[in-house]
Coordinates of C-alpha atoms (C1' of nucleotides) in Angstrom, one line a residue:
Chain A
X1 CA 29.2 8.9 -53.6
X2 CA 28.2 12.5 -52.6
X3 CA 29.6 12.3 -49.1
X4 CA 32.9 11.1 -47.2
X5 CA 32.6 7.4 -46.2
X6 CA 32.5 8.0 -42.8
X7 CA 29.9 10.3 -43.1
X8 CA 27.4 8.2 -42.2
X9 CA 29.0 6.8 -39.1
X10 CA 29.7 10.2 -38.0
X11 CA 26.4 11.4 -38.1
X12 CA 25.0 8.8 -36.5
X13 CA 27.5 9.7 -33.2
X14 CA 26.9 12.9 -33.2
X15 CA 23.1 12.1 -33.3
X16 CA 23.7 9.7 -30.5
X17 CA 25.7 11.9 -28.6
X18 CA 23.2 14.6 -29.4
X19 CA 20.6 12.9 -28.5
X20 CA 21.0 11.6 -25.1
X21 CA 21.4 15.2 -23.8
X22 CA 17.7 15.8 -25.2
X23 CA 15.9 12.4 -24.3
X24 CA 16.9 12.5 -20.1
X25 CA 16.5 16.2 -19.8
X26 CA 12.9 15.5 -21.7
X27 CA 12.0 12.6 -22.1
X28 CA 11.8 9.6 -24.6
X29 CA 8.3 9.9 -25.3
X30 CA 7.4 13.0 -25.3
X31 CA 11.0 14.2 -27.8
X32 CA 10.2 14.0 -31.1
X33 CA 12.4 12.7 -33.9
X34 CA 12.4 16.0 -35.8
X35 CA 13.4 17.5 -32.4
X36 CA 16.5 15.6 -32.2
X37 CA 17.3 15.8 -36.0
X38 CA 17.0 19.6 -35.6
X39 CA 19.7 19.5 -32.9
X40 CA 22.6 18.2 -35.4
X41 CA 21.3 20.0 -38.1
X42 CA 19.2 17.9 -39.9
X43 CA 15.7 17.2 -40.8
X44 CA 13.5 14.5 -39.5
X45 CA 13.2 12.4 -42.9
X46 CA 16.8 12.2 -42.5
X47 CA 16.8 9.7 -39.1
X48 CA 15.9 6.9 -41.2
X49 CA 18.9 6.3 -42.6
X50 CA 20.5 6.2 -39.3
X51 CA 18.2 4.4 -37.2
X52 CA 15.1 2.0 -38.5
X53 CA 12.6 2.9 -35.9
X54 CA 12.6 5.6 -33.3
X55 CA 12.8 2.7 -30.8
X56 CA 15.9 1.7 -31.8
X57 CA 17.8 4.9 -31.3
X58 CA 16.1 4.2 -28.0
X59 CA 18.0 1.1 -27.4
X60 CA 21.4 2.6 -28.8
X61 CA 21.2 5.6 -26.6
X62 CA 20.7 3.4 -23.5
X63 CA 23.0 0.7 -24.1
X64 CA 25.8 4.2 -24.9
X65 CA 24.3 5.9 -21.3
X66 CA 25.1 2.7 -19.3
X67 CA 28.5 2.2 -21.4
X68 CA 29.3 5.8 -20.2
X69 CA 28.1 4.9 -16.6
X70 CA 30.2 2.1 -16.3
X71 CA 33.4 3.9 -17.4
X72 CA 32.7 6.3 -14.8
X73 CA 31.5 4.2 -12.4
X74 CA 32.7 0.7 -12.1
X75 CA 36.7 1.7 -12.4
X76 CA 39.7 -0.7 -13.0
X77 CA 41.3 -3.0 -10.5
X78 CA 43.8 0.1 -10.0
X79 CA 41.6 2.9 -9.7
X80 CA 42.6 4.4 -6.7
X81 CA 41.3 3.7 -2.8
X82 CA 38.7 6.2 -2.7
X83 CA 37.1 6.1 -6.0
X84 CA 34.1 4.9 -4.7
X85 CA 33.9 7.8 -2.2
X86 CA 34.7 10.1 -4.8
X87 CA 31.5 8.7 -7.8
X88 CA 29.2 8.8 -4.5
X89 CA 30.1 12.5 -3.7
X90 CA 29.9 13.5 -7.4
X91 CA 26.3 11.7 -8.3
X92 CA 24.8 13.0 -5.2
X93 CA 25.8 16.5 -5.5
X94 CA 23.4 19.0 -6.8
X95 CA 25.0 19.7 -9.8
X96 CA 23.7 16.2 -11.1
X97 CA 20.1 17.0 -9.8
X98 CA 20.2 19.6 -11.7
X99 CA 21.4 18.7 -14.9
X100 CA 19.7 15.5 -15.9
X101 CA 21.1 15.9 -19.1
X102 CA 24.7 15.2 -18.6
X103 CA 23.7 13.1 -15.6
X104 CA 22.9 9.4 -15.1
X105 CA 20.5 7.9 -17.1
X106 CA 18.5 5.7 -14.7
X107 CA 16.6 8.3 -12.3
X108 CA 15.5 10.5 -15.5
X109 CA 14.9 7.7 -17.9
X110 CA 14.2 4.4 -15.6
X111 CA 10.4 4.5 -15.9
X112 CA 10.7 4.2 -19.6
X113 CA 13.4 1.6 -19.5
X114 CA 11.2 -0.2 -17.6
X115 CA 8.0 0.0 -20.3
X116 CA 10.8 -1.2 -23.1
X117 CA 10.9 -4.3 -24.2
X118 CA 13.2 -7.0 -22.9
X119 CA 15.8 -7.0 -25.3
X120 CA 16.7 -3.8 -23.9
X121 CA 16.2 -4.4 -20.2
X122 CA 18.5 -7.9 -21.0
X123 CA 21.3 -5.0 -21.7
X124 CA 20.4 -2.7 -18.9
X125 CA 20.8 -5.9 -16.5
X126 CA 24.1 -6.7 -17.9
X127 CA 25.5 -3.2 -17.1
X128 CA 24.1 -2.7 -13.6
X129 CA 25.5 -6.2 -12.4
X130 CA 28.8 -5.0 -13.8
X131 CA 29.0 -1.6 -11.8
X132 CA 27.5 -4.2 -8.9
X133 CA 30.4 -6.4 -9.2
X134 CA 33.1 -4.0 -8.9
X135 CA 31.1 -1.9 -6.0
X136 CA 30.8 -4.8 -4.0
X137 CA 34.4 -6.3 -4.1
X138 CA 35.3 -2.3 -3.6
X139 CA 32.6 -2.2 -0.5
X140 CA 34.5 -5.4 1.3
X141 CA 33.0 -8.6 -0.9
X142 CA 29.6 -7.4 0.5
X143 CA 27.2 -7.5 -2.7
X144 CA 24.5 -6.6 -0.1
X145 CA 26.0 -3.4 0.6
X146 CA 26.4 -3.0 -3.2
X147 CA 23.3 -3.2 -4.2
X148 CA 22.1 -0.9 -1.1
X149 CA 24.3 2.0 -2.1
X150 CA 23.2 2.3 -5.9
X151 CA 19.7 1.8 -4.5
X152 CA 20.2 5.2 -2.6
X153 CA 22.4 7.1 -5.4
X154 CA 19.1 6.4 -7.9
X155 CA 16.4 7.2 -5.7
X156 CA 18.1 10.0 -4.3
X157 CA 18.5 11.5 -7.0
X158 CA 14.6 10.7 -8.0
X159 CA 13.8 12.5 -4.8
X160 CA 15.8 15.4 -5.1
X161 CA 14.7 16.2 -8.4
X162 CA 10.9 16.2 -7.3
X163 CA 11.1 18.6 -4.8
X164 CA 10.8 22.7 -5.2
X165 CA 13.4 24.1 -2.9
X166 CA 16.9 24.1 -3.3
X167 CA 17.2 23.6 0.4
X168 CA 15.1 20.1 0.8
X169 CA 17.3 19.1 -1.9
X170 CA 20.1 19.7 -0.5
X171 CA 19.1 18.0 2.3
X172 CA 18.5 15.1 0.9
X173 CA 21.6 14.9 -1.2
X174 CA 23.7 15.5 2.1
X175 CA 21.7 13.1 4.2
X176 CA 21.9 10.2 1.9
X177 CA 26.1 10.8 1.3
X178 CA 26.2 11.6 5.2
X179 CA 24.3 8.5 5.7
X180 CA 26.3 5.7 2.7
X181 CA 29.4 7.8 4.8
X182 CA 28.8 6.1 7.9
X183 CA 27.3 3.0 6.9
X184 CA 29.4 1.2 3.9
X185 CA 32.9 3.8 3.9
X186 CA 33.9 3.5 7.6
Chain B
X1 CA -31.2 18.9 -14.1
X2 CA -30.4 15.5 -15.5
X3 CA -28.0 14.5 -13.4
X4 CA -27.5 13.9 -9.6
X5 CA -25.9 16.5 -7.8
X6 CA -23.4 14.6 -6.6
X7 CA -23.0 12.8 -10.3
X8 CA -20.5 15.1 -11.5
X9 CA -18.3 14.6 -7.9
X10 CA -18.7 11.1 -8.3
X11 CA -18.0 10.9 -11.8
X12 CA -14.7 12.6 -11.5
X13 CA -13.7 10.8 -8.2
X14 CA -13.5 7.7 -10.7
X15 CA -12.4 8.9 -13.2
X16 CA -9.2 10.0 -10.8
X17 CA -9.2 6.9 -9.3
X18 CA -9.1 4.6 -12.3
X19 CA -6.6 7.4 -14.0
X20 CA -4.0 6.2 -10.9
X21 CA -3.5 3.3 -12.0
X22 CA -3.4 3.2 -15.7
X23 CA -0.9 6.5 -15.4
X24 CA 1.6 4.7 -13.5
X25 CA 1.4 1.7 -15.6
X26 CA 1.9 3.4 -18.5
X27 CA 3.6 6.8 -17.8
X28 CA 1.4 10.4 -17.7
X29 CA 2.7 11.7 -21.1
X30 CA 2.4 8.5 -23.1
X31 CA -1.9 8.2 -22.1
X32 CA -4.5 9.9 -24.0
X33 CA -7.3 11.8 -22.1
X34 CA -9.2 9.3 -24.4
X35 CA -8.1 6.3 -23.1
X36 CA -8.4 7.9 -19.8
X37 CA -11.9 8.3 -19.8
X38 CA -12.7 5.0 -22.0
X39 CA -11.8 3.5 -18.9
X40 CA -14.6 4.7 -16.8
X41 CA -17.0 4.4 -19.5
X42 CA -16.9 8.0 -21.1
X43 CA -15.4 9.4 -24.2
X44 CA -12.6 12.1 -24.5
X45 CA -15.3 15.0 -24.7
X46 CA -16.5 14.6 -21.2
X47 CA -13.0 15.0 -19.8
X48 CA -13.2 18.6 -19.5
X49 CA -16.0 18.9 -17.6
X50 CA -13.9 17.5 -15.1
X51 CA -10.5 18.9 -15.4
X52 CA -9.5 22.2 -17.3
X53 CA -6.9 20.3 -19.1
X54 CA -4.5 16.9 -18.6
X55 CA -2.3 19.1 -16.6
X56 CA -4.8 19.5 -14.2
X57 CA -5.5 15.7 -14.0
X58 CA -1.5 15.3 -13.5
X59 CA -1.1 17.7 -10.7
X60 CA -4.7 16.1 -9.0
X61 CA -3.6 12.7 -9.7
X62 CA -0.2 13.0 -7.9
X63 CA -1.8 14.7 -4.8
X64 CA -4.1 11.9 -4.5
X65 CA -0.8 9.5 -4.7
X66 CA 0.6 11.2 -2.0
X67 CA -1.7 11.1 0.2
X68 CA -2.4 7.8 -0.4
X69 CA 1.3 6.9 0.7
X70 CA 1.6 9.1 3.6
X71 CA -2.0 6.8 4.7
X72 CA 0.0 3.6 4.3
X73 CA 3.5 4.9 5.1
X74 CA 3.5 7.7 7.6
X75 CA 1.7 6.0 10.0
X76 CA 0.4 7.3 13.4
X77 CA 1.7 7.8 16.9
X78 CA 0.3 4.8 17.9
X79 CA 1.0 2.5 15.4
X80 CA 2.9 -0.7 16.0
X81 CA 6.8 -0.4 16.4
X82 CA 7.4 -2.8 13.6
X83 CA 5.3 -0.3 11.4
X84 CA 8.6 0.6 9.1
X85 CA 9.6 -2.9 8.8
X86 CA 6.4 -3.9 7.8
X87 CA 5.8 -1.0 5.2
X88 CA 9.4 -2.0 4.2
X89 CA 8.9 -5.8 3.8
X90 CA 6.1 -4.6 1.1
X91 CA 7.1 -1.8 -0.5
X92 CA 11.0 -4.2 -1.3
X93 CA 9.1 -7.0 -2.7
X94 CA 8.5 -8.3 -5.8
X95 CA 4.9 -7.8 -5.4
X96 CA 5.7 -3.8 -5.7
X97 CA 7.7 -4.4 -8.8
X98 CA 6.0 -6.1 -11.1
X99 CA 2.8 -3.9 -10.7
X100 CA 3.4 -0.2 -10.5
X101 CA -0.5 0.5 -11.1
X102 CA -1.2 -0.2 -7.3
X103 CA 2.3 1.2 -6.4
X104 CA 4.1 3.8 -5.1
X105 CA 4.0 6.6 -7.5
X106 CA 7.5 7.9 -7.0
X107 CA 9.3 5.5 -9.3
X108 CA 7.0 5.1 -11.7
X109 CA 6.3 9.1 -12.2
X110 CA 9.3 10.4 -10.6
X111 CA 11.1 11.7 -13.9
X112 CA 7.5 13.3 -15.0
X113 CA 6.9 15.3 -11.6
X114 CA 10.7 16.2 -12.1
X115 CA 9.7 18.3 -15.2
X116 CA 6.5 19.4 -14.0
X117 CA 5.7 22.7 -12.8
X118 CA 6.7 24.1 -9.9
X119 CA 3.6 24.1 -8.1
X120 CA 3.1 20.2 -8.6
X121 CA 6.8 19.6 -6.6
X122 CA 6.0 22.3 -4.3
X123 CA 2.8 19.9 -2.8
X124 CA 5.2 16.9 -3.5
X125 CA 8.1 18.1 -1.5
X126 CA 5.6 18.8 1.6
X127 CA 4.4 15.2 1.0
X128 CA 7.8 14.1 1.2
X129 CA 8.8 15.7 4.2
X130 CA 5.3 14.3 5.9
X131 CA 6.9 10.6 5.5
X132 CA 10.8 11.8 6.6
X133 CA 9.3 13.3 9.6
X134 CA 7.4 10.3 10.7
X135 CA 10.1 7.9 9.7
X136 CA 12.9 9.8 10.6
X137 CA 11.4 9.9 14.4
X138 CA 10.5 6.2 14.3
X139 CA 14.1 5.4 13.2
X140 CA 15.8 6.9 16.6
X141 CA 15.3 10.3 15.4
X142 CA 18.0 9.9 13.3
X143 CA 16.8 12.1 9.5
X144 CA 19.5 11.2 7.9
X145 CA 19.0 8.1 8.5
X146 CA 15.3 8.4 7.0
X147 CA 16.6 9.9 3.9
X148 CA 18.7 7.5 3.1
X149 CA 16.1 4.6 3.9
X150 CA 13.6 6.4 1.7
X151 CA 15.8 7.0 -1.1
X152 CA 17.0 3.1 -1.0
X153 CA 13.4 2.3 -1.3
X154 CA 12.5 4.1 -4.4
X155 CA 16.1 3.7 -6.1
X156 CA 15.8 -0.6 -5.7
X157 CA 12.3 -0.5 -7.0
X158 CA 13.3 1.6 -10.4
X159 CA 16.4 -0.9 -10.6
X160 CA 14.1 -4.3 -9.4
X161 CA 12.2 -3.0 -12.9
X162 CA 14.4 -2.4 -15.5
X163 CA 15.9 -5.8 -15.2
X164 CA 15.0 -8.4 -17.4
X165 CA 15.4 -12.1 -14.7
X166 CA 13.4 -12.4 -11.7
X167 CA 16.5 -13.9 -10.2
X168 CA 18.5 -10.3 -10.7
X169 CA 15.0 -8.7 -9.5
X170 CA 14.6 -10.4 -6.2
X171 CA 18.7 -10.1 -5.8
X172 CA 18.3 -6.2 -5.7
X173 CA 14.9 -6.3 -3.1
X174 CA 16.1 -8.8 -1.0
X175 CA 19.5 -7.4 -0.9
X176 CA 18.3 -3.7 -0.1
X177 CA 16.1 -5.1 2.6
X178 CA 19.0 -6.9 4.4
X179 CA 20.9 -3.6 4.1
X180 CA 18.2 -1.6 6.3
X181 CA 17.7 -3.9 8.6
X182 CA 21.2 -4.7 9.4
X183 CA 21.8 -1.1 9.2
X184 CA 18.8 0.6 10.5
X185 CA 16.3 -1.7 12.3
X186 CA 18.9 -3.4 14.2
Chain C
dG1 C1' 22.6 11.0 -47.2
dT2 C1' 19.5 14.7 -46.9
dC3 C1' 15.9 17.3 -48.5
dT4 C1' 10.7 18.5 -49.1
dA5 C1' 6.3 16.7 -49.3
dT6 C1' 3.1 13.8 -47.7
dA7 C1' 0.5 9.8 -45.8
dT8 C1' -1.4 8.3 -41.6
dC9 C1' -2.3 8.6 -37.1
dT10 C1' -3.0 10.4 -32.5
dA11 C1' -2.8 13.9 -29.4
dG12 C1' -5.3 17.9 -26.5
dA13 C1' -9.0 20.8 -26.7
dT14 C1' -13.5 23.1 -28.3
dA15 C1' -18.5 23.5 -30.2
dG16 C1' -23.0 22.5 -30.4
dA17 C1' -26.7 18.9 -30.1
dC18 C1' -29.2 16.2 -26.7
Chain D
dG1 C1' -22.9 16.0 -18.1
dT2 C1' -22.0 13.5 -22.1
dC3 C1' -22.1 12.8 -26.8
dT4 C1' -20.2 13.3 -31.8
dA5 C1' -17.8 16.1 -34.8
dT6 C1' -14.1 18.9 -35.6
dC7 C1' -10.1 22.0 -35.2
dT8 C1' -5.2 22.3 -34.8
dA9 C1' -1.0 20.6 -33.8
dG10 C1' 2.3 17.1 -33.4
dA11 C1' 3.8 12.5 -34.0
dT12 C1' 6.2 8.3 -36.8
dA13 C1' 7.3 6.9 -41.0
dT14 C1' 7.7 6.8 -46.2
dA15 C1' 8.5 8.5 -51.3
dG16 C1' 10.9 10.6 -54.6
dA17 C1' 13.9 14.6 -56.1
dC18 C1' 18.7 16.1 -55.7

DNA sequence: GTCTATATCTAGATAGAC
DNA sequence: GTCTATCTAGATATAGAC
């Protein structure tokens, strides 16, 4: 054959990877395929030898966000005391509301997760009760509490991202860490 | 002329109203003006005789949402002290979640007002700072503390509906409601 | 595997008849 | 004000050459 025989696999990560810049910083929808093709390179009759359906890449680049989230987020048994503290400062900072694109996936992307179908929601469930798990046994065994702070961290984020001025989102950012703080790291 | 002079008024007021509902089910982008106006009877032509173009409709259509929530949210200076808990009860449940077309509009549109123009998160962030102000003065003056209740509230409903079970769904409401009232209404 | 070309469809928006 | 018809642009997806 005309090409390496990784090629294919390789071009399908760096499409992925490529790929799930583009789609939270614009959308699934509204991102066309010969958009994301362009951005490696390639022309749009190309995808379909990587992916069958533009919905697939859809699930792949979800299940890879929350595989990325997860690695980040949920930590090993000995990650160190304060690496909770240290993910809450880090996604509520306004570097993240900023940059959707090399942020989390649910607060750009969550409305259309939720339109998907429920093969991919069965994954996205899977992966939030993971990072829930290890958040609550790091928040004192209190799955409450668990649940509570991500609550914040996404909708947050939601809100700071809808506002105009850098200053009510700073606000917000500050009074939601100030606020998880006091409540669930005292 | 062949019309009423309050046909045109009326004519858009439902075509705004019954946009609502079908744009947060379905998401702004993803909706044609087409479908839009099928829905009150009309085809696509009429549209702009209404609106000078579906931006318009967006920027309209999320005003109207916000004021509709700062109606049922803000509240008044004489409304009953359990006024948050009961706005909170509804706005957690499962109720909220499984039907985003009589919902808040925040997690259902959030990401889309997030790319919108400037002007369209400019009314948004006043809107925003309406329902902090009220709740943050209701909750023992305490704005961080309304932040943070705020942002838990949109953040559970976007995770309550990219789940797949009910069970996980009602874990993630329920659990966030505990959280504020333990930690706020207590 | 990727290209160009294309089929098919739907989108937002406009023009002119009624 | 609303209709039908249409323009233009973009979408997803496929076909066949290289």
């Amino acid at each position: 054959m005309r090409y390496a025989s990784n090629h294919k696999q390789e071009t399908r990560e760096k499409l992925l990877e490529s790929s799930r810049a583009i789609v939270k910083k614009d959308g699934f929808a509204s991102t066309g395929v010969d958009t994301l093709m362009a951005a490696v390179g390639l022309t749009g009759g190309a995808f379909y030898s990587h992916f069958g359906s533009k919905n697939e890449l859809f699930a792949a680049l979800v299940e890879r966000e929350l595989e990325n989230s997860n690695d980040m987020l949920a930590g090993t048994p000995d990650s160190p005391p304060d690496h909770v503290a240290k993910c809450l400062r880090s996604y509520l900072s306004s570097a993240h509301a900023l940059h959707p694109e090399t942020g989390c996936v649910l607060p750009t992307l969550g409305a259309e997760i939720a339109r998907a179908e429920p093969a991919i929601k069965t994954v996205v469930e899977r992966s939030l009760k993971k990072v829930h798990k290890s958040w609550s046994s790091r928040l004192g065994d209190d799955p409450d509490a668990a649940w509570a702070v991500m609550a914040q961290c996404v909708g947050a984020l939601v809100m700071a991202r809808i506002v105009e001025s850098d200053r009510t989102r700073q606000e917000i950012l500050a009074s939601t860490r100030r606020s998880i703080d006091k409540t669930h790291l005292s």
